[in-house]
Coordinates of C-alpha atoms in Angstrom, one line a residue:
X1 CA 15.2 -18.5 11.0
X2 CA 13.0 -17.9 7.7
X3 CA 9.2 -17.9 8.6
X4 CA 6.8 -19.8 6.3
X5 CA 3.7 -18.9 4.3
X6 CA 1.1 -16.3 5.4
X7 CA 0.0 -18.1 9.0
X8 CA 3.6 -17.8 9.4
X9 CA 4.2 -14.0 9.0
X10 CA 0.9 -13.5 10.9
X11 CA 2.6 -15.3 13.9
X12 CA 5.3 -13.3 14.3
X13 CA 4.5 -9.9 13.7
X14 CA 1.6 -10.6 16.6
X15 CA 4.5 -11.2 18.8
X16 CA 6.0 -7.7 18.5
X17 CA 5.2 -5.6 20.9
X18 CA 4.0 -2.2 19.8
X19 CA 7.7 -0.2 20.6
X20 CA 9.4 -2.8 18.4
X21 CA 6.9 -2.3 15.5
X22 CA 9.3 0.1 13.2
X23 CA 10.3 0.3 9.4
X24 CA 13.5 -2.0 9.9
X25 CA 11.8 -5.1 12.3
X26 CA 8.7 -5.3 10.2
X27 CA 10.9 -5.0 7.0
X28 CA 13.4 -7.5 8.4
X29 CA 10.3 -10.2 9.3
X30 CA 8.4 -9.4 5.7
X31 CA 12.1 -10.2 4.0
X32 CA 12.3 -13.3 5.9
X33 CA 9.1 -15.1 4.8
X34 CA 9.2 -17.8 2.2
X35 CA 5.7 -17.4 0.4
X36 CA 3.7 -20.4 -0.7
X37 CA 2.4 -19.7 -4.3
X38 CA -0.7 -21.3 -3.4
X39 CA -1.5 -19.8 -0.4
X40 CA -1.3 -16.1 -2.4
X41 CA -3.7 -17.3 -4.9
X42 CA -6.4 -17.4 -2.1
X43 CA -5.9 -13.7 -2.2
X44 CA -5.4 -13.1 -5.7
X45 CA -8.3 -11.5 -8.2
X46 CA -7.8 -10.2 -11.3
X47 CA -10.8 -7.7 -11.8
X48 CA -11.2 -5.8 -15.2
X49 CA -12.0 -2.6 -13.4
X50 CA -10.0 -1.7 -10.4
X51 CA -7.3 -3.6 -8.2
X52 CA -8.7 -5.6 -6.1
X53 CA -7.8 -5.3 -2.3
X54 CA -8.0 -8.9 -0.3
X55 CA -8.0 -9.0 3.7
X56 CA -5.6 -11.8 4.7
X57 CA -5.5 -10.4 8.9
X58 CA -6.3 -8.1 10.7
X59 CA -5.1 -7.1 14.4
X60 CA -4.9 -3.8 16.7
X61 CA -1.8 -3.2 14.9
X62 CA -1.7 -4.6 11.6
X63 CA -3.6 -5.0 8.7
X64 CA -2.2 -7.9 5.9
X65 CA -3.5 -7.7 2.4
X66 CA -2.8 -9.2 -1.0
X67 CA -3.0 -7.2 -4.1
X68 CA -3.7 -7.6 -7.2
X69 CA -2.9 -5.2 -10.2
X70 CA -3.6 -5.8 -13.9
X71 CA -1.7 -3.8 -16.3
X72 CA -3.2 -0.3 -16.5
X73 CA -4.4 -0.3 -13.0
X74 CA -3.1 2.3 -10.3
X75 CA -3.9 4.3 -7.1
X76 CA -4.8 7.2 -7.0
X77 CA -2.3 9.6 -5.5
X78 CA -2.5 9.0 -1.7
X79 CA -1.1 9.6 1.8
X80 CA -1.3 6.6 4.6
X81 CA -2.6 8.7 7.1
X82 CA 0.4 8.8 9.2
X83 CA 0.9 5.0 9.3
X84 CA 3.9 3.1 8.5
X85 CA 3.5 0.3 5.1
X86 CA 5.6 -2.1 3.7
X87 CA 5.0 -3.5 0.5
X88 CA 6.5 -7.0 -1.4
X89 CA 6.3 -7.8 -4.6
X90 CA 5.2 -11.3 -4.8
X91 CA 4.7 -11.7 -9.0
X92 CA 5.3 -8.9 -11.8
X93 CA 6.3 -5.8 -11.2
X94 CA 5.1 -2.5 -10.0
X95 CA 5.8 1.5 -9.9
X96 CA 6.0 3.8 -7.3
X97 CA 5.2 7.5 -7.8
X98 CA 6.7 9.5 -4.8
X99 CA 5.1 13.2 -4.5
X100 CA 5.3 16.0 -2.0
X101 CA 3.5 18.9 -1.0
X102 CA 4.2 22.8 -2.0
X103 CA 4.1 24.4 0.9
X104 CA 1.3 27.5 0.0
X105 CA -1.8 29.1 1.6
X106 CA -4.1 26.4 0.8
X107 CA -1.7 23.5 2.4
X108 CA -1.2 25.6 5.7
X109 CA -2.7 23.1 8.3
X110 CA -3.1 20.5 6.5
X111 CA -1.8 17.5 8.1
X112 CA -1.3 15.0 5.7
X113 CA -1.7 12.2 8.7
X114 CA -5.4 13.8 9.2
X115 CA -8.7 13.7 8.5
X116 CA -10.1 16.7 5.7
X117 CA -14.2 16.5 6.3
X118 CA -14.7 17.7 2.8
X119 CA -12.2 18.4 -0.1
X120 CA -9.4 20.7 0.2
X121 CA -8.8 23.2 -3.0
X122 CA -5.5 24.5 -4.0
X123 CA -3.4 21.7 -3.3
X124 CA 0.2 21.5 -5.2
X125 CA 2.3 18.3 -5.4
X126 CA 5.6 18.0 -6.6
X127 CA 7.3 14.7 -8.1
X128 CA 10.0 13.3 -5.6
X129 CA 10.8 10.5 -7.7
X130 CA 9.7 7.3 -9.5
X131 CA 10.8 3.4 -8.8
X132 CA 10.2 1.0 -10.6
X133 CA 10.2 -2.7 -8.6
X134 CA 11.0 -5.7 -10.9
X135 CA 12.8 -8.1 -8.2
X136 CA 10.3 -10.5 -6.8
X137 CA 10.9 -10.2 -3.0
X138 CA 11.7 -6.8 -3.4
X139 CA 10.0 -4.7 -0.5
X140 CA 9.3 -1.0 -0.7
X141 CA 8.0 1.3 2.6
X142 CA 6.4 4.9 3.2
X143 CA 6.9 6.2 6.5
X144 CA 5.2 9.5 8.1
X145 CA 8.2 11.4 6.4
X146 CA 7.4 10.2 3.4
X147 CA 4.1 9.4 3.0
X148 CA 2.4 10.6 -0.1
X149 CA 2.9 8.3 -3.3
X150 CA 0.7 6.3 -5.9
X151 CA 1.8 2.9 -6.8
X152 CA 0.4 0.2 -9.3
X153 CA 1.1 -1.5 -12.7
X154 CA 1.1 0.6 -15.5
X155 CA 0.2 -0.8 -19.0
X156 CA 3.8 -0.1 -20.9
X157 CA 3.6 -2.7 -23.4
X158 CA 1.6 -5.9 -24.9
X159 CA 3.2 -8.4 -22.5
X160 CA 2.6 -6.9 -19.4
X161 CA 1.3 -9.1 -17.0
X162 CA -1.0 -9.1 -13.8
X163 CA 1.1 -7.8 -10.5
X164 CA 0.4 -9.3 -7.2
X165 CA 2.0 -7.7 -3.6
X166 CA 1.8 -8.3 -0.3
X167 CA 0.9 -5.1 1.9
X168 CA 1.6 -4.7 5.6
X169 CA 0.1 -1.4 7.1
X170 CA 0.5 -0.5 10.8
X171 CA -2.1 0.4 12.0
X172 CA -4.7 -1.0 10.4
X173 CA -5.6 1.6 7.0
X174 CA -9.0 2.6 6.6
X175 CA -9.0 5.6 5.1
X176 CA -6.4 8.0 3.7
X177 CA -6.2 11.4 1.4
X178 CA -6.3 11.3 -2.4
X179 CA -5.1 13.9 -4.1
X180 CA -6.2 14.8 -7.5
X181 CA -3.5 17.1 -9.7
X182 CA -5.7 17.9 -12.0
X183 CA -8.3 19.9 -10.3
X184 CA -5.4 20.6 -7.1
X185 CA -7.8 19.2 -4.3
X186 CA -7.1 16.6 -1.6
X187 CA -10.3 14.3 -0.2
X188 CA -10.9 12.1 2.5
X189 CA -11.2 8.3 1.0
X190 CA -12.5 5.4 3.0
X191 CA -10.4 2.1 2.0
X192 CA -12.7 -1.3 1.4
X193 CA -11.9 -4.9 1.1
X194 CA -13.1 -7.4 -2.0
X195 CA -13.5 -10.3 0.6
X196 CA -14.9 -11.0 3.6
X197 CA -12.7 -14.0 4.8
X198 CA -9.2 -13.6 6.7
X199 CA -6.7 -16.0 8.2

C-alpha cells in the first residue's frame, strides 16, 4: 500500500528495525511514497549561491532532507562516510559523477568511511561513470562499495531549471570527505542544514 506525503515516509521507515534497514527496503518504501507538491515546497529554497540543504527528520537512524539545486550548482566530490543514501528526484533533473580511488602510497589507509583530521595529499580518483536522472521518481543509491560521487544540476543550457530531491541517509550524515582533483587532497567536511524546523 503506497504511503502518503513526507509524515508518511517518516512513519514507516521508523518502523524498520535496524537489520531490515538495507539498499532494497529503504528503496522499496522511498519508491512507494506519493509526494504532495506542497508539502516539498516547505523544504524547497532556491539560493543564488550554493544548494540549499533542508532538515525534514531526523532519527538514530535516519536523516530526511529536501534539496534544492539551481542550475550550475554541485557537490563537491564526496564519500558518505560509510553510510548507505538514497536519493529521488522530485522536480528537474540531476547528474551523478561516480569516482574511485587509485590505489597508491598516499591512499594506503585511508578509509574512505573515516575520519582524516587534516587533509590528505596525493589522492588520485578515477571516473567510474556518469548518470544523468531525468524521470521524476527516479531514485539513485551509494552504498559502502560505492561510495564516492558528486551529484547536482549542472547549467547545460538557457532552460535549465531549478532541481529539487528528496535524500534519505542512514545514519544520520554529518560529515563526509571531499576530495579536490585539482590539488589531489581529500578533507574532512562537516555537513549543515539551512533550517532549523523538522517534521
Amino acid at each position: 500500500m503506497a504511503t502518503t506525503g513526507l509524515q508518511g515516509l517518516v512513519e514507516r521507515l521508523g518502523l524498520l528495525a535496524p537489520p531490515a534497514i538495507s539498499l532494497v527496503n529503504v528503496q522499496a518504501l522511498l519508491a512507494d511514497t506519493v509526494l504532495d507538491a506542497r508539502e516539498i515546497d516547505l523544504f524547497v529554497e532556491a539560493r543564488p549561491d550554493r544548494y540549499a540543504r533542508h532538515l525534514v527528520h531526523r532519527t538514530k537512524w535516519f536523516d530526511v532532507i529536501v534539496l534544492t539545486w539551481m542550475p550550475g550548482q554541485m557537490t563537491p566530490i564526496h564519500n558518505h562516510a560509510g553510510n548507505l543514501g538514497w536519493v529521488r528526484l522530485v522536480r528537474g533533473r540531476i547528474v551523478e559523477e561516480r569516482y574511485q580511488l587509485v590505489p597508491s602510497t598516499a591512499s594506503q589507509g585511508l578509509d574512505v568511511a573515516g575520519e582524516v583530521a587534516a587533509p590528505r595529499r596525493g589522492i588520485e580518483l578515477v571516473s567510474t561513470g556518469k548518470t544523468v536522472v531525468t524521470e521524476i521518481g527516479a531514485i539513485a543509491t551509494v552504498d559502502r562499495q560505492r561510495a564516492i560521487h558528486r551529484l547536482g544540476n549542472p547549467k547545460e543550457h538557457a532552460r535549465d531549471e531549478t532541481a529539487v530531491t528528496l535524500h534519505v541517509y542512514s545514519k544520520p550524515h554529518d560529515a563526509c570527505l571531499a576530495f579536490d582533483q585539482d590539488t589531489r587532497t581529500v578533507t574532512r567536511r562537516e555537513m549543515a542544514f539551512d533550517n532549523m524546523i523538522a517534521l
